[in-house]
């Protein structure tokens, strides 16, 4: 057990992704393990992509990916934005 998504958010994600509620909760637990703040910043995306692309400049790809995930354009990616972006 751990932090749970509120029912409204859980229903919205289930409808948008067709993931099962238990799967969404599992993803949410993992998301919070890596993002205790509950959201990712563009810097977080750059660090992640830097770990994948040792010999390149990941900033432009990280910016592109971050912009695709940050649907409400508030400068951070919350769990709902993250999981729905992965689904599409």
XYZ file of N, CA and C in Angstrom:
264
model
N 0.834 -1.180 0.000
C 0.000 0.000 0.000
C 0.876 1.239 0.000
N 0.292 2.337 -0.282
C 1.003 3.607 -0.362
C 0.026 4.684 -0.765
N 0.528 5.804 -1.220
C -0.378 6.878 -1.638
C -1.270 6.407 -2.782
N -2.502 6.804 -2.724
C -3.447 6.405 -3.766
C -3.917 7.630 -4.533
N -4.150 7.424 -5.805
C -4.753 8.484 -6.617
C -6.182 8.710 -6.170
N -6.625 9.938 -6.285
C -8.031 10.179 -5.969
C -8.900 9.534 -7.051
N -10.114 9.190 -6.688
C -11.015 8.434 -7.575
C -11.305 9.164 -8.880
N -11.442 10.471 -8.835
C -11.734 11.238 -10.052
C -10.585 11.112 -11.049
N -9.365 11.287 -10.577
C -8.194 11.167 -11.452
C -8.061 9.743 -11.969
N -8.272 8.780 -11.104
C -8.184 7.380 -11.498
C -9.201 7.056 -12.601
N -10.423 7.523 -12.460
C -11.443 7.291 -13.495
C -11.070 7.972 -14.810
N -10.538 9.192 -14.719
C -10.162 9.930 -15.927
C -9.043 9.201 -16.674
N -8.043 8.717 -15.949
C -6.934 7.996 -16.583
C -7.416 6.673 -17.154
N -8.258 5.963 -16.435
C -8.790 4.691 -16.925
C -9.541 4.893 -18.231
N -10.357 5.918 -18.296
C -11.124 6.199 -19.513
C -10.218 6.600 -20.676
N -9.167 7.352 -20.382
C -8.282 7.846 -21.438
C -7.320 6.787 -21.943
N -6.955 5.826 -21.088
C -5.898 4.882 -21.461
C -6.356 3.444 -21.593
N -7.441 3.097 -20.973
C -7.908 1.717 -20.895
C -7.026 0.835 -20.019
N -6.079 1.434 -19.271
C -5.373 0.676 -18.248
C -6.375 0.340 -17.151
N -6.159 -0.773 -16.481
C -7.000 -1.140 -15.348
C -6.632 -0.287 -14.137
N -7.577 -0.018 -13.250
C -7.270 0.798 -12.068
C -6.083 0.279 -11.254
N -5.974 -1.022 -11.080
C -4.837 -1.571 -10.332
C -3.507 -1.305 -11.036
N -3.511 -1.370 -12.364
C -2.294 -1.075 -13.123
C -1.900 0.391 -12.941
N -2.891 1.267 -12.995
C -2.626 2.697 -12.839
C -2.037 2.964 -11.459
N -2.615 2.357 -10.421
C -2.085 2.539 -9.073
C -0.648 2.050 -8.980
N -0.345 0.931 -9.607
C 1.021 0.402 -9.611
C 1.970 1.400 -10.268
N 1.582 1.913 -11.435
C 2.405 2.912 -12.127
C 2.583 4.155 -11.260
N 1.525 4.536 -10.562
C 1.578 5.713 -9.699
C 2.585 5.523 -8.566
N 2.597 4.348 -7.939
C 3.574 4.066 -6.886
C 4.998 4.212 -7.426
N 5.243 3.634 -8.597
C 6.577 3.737 -9.201
C 6.922 5.179 -9.547
N 5.964 5.893 -10.098
C 6.188 7.292 -10.457
C 6.619 8.077 -9.221
N 5.955 7.863 -8.108
C 6.281 8.594 -6.881
C 7.635 8.177 -6.292
N 8.066 6.950 -6.570
C 9.393 6.523 -6.110
C 10.480 7.371 -6.757
N 10.289 7.668 -8.035
C 11.296 8.423 -8.783
C 11.043 9.927 -8.757
N 9.839 10.316 -8.420
C 9.477 11.736 -8.405
C 8.707 12.046 -7.132
N 9.400 12.109 -6.009
C 8.696 12.330 -4.739
C 7.887 13.628 -4.710
N 8.237 14.577 -5.564
C 7.481 15.824 -5.630
C 6.128 15.630 -6.296
N 5.995 14.522 -7.052
C 4.749 14.264 -7.763
C 4.734 14.798 -9.178
N 5.856 15.341 -9.635
C 5.929 15.825 -11.011
C 7.382 15.800 -11.508
N 7.531 15.839 -12.815
C 8.839 15.900 -13.467
C 9.025 17.279 -14.076
N 10.245 17.782 -14.027
C 10.571 19.047 -14.673
C 11.330 18.761 -15.973
N 11.569 19.784 -16.746
C 12.341 19.594 -17.966
C 13.757 19.133 -17.625
N 14.318 19.619 -16.535
C 15.645 19.171 -16.095
C 15.638 17.675 -15.791
N 14.563 17.188 -15.178
C 14.437 15.750 -14.914
C 14.457 14.961 -16.218
N 13.737 15.462 -17.230
C 13.726 14.788 -18.527
C 15.128 14.780 -19.133
N 15.844 15.891 -19.032
C 17.200 15.960 -19.581
C 18.116 14.961 -18.890
N 18.011 14.837 -17.571
C 18.832 13.864 -16.836
C 18.509 12.443 -17.279
N 17.218 12.170 -17.443
C 16.794 10.843 -17.883
C 17.359 10.528 -19.266
N 17.200 11.437 -20.204
C 17.691 11.184 -21.553
C 19.212 11.163 -21.613
N 19.879 11.917 -20.755
C 21.337 11.863 -20.684
C 21.787 10.461 -20.284
N 21.031 9.817 -19.400
C 21.392 8.458 -18.986
C 21.194 7.456 -20.123
N 20.341 7.784 -21.091
C 20.113 6.888 -22.229
C 21.080 7.137 -23.378
N 21.464 8.399 -23.570
C 22.298 8.789 -24.711
C 23.636 9.314 -24.209
N 24.550 8.402 -23.923
C 25.832 8.792 -23.350
C 26.652 9.669 -24.291
N 26.590 9.386 -25.575
C 27.494 10.054 -26.510
C 26.820 11.161 -27.311
N 25.696 11.625 -26.881
C 25.018 12.644 -27.665
C 24.614 13.827 -26.824
N 23.875 14.696 -27.456
C 23.319 15.850 -26.775
C 21.818 15.642 -26.668
N 21.357 15.171 -25.541
C 19.952 14.790 -25.422
C 19.007 15.967 -25.180
N 19.537 17.174 -25.001
C 18.690 18.282 -24.586
C 17.553 18.555 -25.565
N 17.849 18.531 -26.869
C 16.788 18.848 -27.828
C 15.710 17.771 -27.832
N 16.115 16.503 -27.732
C 15.111 15.448 -27.675
C 14.342 15.513 -26.362
N 15.040 15.791 -25.267
C 14.376 15.905 -23.966
C 13.360 17.041 -23.994
N 13.704 18.141 -24.629
C 12.775 19.269 -24.733
C 11.551 18.867 -25.540
N 11.767 18.182 -26.653
C 10.656 17.713 -27.485
C 9.748 16.780 -26.687
N 10.354 15.813 -25.986
C 9.569 14.848 -25.204
C 8.835 15.553 -24.071
N 9.528 16.435 -23.388
C 8.898 17.149 -22.282
C 7.685 17.937 -22.767
N 7.834 18.638 -23.879
C 6.719 19.420 -24.433
C 5.535 18.523 -24.802
N 5.824 17.316 -25.279
C 4.751 16.388 -25.631
C 4.011 15.888 -24.384
N 4.727 15.707 -23.298
C 4.119 15.223 -22.056
C 3.390 16.329 -21.304
N 3.934 17.547 -21.324
C 3.393 18.670 -20.547
C 2.200 19.288 -21.279
N 1.084 18.605 -21.221
C -0.087 19.000 -22.011
C -0.696 20.323 -21.579
N -0.630 20.652 -20.299
C -1.231 21.912 -19.851
C -0.230 23.060 -19.836
N 0.997 22.798 -20.252
C 2.040 23.811 -20.403
C 2.344 24.579 -19.118
N 2.347 23.855 -17.989
C 2.657 24.526 -16.727
C 4.120 24.355 -16.313
N 4.936 23.755 -17.188
C 6.361 23.608 -16.899
C 6.716 22.396 -16.076
N 5.748 21.504 -15.875
C 6.018 20.263 -15.162
C 5.040 19.193 -15.624
N 5.444 17.956 -15.448
C 4.641 16.811 -15.885
C 4.189 16.048 -14.659
N 2.875 16.029 -14.433
C 2.348 15.264 -13.308
C 2.053 13.835 -13.762
N 1.615 13.017 -12.839
C 1.396 11.607 -13.161
C 0.363 11.417 -14.268
N -0.728 12.156 -14.214
C -1.779 11.995 -15.225
C -1.242 12.315 -16.618
N -0.487 13.391 -16.741
C 0.107 13.728 -18.032
C 1.098 12.640 -18.466
N 1.876 12.158 -17.526
C 2.902 11.153 -17.820
C 2.273 9.860 -18.337
N 1.312 9.331 -17.603
C 0.737 8.036 -17.960
C -0.094 8.109 -19.240
N -0.806 9.196 -19.439
C -1.587 9.302 -20.673
C -0.680 9.502 -21.880
N 0.427 10.208 -21.709
C 1.374 10.381 -22.827
C 2.027 9.048 -23.198
N 2.302 8.225 -22.202
C 2.882 6.906 -22.496
C 1.900 6.027 -23.262
N 0.631 6.189 -22.984
C -0.380 5.363 -23.627
C -0.520 5.686 -25.107
N -0.431 6.970 -25.441
C -0.632 7.375 -26.840
C 0.600 7.233 -27.605
